[in-house]
CSV table of C-alpha atoms in Angstrom, one decimal:
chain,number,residue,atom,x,y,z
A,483,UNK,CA,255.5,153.8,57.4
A,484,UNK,CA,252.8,156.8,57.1
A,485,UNK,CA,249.4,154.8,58.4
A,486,UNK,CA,246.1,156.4,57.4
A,487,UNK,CA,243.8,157.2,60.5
A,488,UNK,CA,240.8,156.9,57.9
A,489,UNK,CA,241.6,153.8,56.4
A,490,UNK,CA,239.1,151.6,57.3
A,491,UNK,CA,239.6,147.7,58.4
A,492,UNK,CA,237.8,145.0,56.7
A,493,UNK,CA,236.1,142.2,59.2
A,494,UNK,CA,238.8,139.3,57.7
A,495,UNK,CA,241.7,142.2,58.4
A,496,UNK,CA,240.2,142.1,61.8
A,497,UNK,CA,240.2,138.6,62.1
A,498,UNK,CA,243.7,138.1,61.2
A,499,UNK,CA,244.8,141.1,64.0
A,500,UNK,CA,242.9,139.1,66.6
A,501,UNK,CA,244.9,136.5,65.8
A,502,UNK,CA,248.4,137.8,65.1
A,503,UNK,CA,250.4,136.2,68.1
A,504,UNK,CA,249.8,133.1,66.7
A,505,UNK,CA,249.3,133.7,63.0
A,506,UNK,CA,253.3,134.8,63.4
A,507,UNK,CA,254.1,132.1,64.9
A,508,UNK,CA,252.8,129.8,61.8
A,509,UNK,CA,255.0,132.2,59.8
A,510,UNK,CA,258.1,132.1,61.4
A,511,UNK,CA,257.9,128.3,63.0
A,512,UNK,CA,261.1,126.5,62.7
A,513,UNK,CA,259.6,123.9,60.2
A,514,UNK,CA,259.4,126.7,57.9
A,515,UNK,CA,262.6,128.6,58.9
A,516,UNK,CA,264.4,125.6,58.1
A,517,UNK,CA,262.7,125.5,55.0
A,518,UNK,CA,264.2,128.7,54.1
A,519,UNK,CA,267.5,128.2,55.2
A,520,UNK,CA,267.3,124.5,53.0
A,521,UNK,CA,267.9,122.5,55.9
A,522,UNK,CA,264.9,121.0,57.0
A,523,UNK,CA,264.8,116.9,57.4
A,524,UNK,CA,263.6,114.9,54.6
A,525,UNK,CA,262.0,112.6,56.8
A,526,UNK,CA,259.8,115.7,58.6
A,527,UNK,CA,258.9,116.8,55.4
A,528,UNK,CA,257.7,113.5,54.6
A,529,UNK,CA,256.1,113.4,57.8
A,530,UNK,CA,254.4,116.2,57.1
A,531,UNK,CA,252.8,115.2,53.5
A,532,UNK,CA,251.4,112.2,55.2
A,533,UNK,CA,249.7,113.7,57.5
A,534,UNK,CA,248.6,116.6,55.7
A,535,UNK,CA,247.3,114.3,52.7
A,536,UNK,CA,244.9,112.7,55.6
A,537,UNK,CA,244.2,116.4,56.9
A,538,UNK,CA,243.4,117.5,52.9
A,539,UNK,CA,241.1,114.5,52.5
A,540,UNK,CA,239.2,115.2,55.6
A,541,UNK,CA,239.5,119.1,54.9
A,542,UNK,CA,237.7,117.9,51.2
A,543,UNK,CA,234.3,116.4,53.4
A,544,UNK,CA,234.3,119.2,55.1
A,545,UNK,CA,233.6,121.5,52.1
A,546,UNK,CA,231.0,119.3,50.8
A,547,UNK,CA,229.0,119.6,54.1
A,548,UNK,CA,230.0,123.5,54.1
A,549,UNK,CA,228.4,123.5,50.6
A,550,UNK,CA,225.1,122.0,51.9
A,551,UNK,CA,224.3,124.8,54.3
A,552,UNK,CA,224.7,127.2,51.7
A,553,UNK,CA,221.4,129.1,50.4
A,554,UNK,CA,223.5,130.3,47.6
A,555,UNK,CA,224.1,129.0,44.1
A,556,UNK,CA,227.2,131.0,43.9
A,557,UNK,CA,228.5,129.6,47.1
A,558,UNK,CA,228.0,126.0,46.0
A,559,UNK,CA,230.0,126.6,42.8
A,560,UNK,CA,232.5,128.2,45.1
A,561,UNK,CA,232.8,125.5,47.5
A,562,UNK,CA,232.6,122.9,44.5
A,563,UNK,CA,235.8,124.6,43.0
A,564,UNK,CA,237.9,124.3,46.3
A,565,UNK,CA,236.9,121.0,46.3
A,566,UNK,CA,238.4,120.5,42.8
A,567,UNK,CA,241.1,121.8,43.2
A,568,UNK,CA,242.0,120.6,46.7
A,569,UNK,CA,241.4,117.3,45.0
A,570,UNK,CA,243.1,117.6,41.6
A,571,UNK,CA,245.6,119.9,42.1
A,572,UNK,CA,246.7,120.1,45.9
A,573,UNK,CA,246.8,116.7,46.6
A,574,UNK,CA,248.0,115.5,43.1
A,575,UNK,CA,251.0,118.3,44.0
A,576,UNK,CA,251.7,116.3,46.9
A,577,UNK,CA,251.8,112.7,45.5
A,578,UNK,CA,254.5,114.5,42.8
A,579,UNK,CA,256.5,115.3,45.4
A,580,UNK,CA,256.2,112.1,47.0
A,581,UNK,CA,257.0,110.1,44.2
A,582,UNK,CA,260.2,112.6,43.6
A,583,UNK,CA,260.8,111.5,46.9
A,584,UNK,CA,261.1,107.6,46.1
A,585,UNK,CA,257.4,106.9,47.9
A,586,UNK,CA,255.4,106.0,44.9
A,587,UNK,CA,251.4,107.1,43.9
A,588,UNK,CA,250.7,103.4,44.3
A,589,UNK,CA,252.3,103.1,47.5
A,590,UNK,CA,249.7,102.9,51.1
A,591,UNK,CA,250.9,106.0,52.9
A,592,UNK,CA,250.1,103.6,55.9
A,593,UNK,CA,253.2,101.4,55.5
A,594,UNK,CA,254.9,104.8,55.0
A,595,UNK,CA,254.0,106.3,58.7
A,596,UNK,CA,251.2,103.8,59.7
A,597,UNK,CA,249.8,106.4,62.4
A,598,UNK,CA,247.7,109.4,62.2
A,599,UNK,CA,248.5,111.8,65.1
A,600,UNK,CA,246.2,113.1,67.3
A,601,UNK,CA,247.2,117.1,66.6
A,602,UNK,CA,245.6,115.7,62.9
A,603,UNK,CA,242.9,113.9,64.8
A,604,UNK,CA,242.0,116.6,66.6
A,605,UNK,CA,242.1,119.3,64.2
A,606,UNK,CA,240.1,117.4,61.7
A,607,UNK,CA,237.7,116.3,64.2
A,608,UNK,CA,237.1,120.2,64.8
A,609,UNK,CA,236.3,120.7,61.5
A,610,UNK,CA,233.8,118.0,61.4
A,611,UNK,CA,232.2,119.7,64.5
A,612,UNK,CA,232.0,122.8,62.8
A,613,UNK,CA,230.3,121.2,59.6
A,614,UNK,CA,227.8,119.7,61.2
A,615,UNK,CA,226.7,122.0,64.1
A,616,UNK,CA,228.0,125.1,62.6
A,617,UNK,CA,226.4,128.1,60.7
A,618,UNK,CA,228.1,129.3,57.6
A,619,UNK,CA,229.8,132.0,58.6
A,620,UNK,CA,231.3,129.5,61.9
A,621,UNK,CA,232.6,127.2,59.0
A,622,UNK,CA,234.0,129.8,56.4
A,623,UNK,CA,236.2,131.4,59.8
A,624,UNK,CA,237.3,128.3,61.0
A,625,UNK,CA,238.3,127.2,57.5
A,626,UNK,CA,240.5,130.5,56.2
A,627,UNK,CA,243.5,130.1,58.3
A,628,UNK,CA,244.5,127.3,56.3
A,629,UNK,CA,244.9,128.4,52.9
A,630,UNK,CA,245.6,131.9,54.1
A,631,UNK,CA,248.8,131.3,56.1
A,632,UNK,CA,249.9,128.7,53.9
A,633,UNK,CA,249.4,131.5,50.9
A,634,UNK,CA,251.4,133.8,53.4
A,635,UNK,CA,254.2,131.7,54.1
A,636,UNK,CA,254.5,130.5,50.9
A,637,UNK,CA,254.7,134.3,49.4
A,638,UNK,CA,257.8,134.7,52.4
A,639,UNK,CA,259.5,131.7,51.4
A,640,UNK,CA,259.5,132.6,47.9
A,641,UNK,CA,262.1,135.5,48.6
A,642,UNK,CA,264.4,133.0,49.6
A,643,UNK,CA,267.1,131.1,47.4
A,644,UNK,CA,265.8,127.5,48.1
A,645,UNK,CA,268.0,125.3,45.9
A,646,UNK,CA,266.2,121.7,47.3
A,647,UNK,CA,263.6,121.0,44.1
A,648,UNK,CA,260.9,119.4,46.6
A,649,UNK,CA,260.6,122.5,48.5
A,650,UNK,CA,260.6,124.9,45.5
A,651,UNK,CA,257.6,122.9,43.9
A,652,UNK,CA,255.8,122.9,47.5
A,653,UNK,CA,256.1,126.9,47.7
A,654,UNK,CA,255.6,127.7,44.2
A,655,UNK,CA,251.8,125.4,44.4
A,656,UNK,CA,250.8,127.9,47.9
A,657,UNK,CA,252.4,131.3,46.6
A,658,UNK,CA,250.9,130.7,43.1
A,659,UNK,CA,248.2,133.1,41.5
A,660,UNK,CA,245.3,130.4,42.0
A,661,UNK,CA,246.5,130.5,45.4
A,662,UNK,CA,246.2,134.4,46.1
A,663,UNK,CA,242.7,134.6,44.4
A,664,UNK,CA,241.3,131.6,46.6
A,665,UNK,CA,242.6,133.8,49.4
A,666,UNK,CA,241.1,136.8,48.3
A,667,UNK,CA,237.9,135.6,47.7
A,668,UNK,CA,237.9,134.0,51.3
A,669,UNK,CA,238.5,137.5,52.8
A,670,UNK,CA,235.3,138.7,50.3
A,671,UNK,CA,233.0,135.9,51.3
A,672,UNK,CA,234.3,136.8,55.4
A,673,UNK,CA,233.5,140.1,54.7
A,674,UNK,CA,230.3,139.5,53.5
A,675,UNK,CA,229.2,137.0,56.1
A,676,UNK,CA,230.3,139.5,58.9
A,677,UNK,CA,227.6,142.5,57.1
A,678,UNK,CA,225.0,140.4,57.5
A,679,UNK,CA,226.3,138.9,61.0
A,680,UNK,CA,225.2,140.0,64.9
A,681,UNK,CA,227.9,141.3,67.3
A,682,UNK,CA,227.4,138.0,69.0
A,683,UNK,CA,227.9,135.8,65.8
A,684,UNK,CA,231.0,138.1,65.1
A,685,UNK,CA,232.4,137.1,68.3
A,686,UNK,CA,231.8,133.5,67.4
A,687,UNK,CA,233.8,133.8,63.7
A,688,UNK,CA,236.7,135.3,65.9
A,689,UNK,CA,236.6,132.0,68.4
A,690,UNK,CA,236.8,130.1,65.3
A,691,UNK,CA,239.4,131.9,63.4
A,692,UNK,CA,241.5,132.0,66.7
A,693,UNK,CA,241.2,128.2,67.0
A,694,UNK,CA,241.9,127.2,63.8
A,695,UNK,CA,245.4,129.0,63.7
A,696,UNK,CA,246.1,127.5,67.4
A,697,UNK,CA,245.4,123.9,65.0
A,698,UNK,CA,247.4,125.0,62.5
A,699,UNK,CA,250.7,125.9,64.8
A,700,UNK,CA,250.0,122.5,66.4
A,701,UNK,CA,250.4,121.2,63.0
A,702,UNK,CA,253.5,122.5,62.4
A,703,UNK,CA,254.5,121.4,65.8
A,704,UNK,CA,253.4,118.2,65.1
A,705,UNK,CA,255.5,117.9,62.1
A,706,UNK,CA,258.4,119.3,62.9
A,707,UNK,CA,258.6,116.7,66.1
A,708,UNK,CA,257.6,113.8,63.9
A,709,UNK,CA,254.5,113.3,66.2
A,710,UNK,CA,256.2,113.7,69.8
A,711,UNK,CA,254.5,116.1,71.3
């Protein structure tokens, strides 16, 4: 591969290099190598949709105090249409596969796994931190990792022959189109925020970004342990 020495690197590309020892790790974890290869546990799948729906609901308060420090009518709308979707779409995709799983929509996801672990307590916790003390730019870095590995390791799965219908539905949702331009316009809005940032408030995003994808490899830890770790 020919690289260009005047190709110039956006702030979110940056972002993602600082963080590239762990962002790999996300992508090649052995939850989601086992996914691949079709022979990841039920049950830590199922694991992981519980506490993820309690991450996603936490994740949706988040945005709505994200969207209160914003000056910007555009990013209101923005944040409102994560919100929407997150609500309507992400989390309905996970009651579907819940259901498909035998666990029903009507069923308390408390008698299902009646704890919620501290990796999700303390990564939603975080976030809440960040909401309420942080700037805008602090809030936008330490929420990307999210949807941009999950859009990542979604798009790699993809490539793979996974016959198991819950996990096809699961990476079809993250490696979908809606899913690429929510990622795309998270790079645009970091990109922007960094233009209008100090050195020192660019150091700060990185902290966040960093962190965030430490939380999210915990997660997968997490899951893939079935909370023992």
């Amino acid at each position: 591969m020919i690289v260009n020495p005047y190709m110039v690197s956006t702030f979110s590309d940056v972002l993602k290099q600082h963080s590239i020892k762990t962002w790999n790790k996300n992508l090649s974890h052995s939850f989601i190598t086992e996914i691949s290869m079709d022979v990841l546990p039920l049950d830590k799948f199922t694991f992981y949709l519980k506490q993820d729906n309690i991450f996603l609901k936490e994740f949706c308060n988040f945005l709505q105090d994200a969207k209160q420090k914003s000056n910007s009518a555009k990013m209101r709308e923005w944040f409102d249409g994560l919100i929407y979707s997150t609500i309507n779409f992400e989390i309905q995709m996970q009651i579907q596969i819940l259901n498909i799983l035998g666990i029903s929509s009507g069923t308390n996801l408390k008698d299902v796994f009646p704890c919620t672990t501290t990796t999700t307590l303390n990564y939603t916790s975080y976030l809440r931190q960040i909401s309420s003390t942080g700037s805008l730019s602090e809030i936008v870095s330490a929420m990307a990792p999210c949807p941009w590995t999950y859009f990542e390791i979604a798009e790699k799965l993809s490539k793979h022959h996974i016959q198991r219908g819950i996990y096809k539905k699961w990476i079809q949702f993250y490696s979908s189109e809606e899913s690429y331009r929510q990622v795309e316009e998270i790079k645009i809005i970091l990109d922007a925020l960094a233009n209008e940032a100090s050195e020192k408030d660019k150091i700060v995003m990185k902290n966040h970004f960093v962190t965030s994808c430490r939380y999210e490899c915990l997660f997968w830890d997490m899951a893939y342990n079935l909370g023992c770790i």
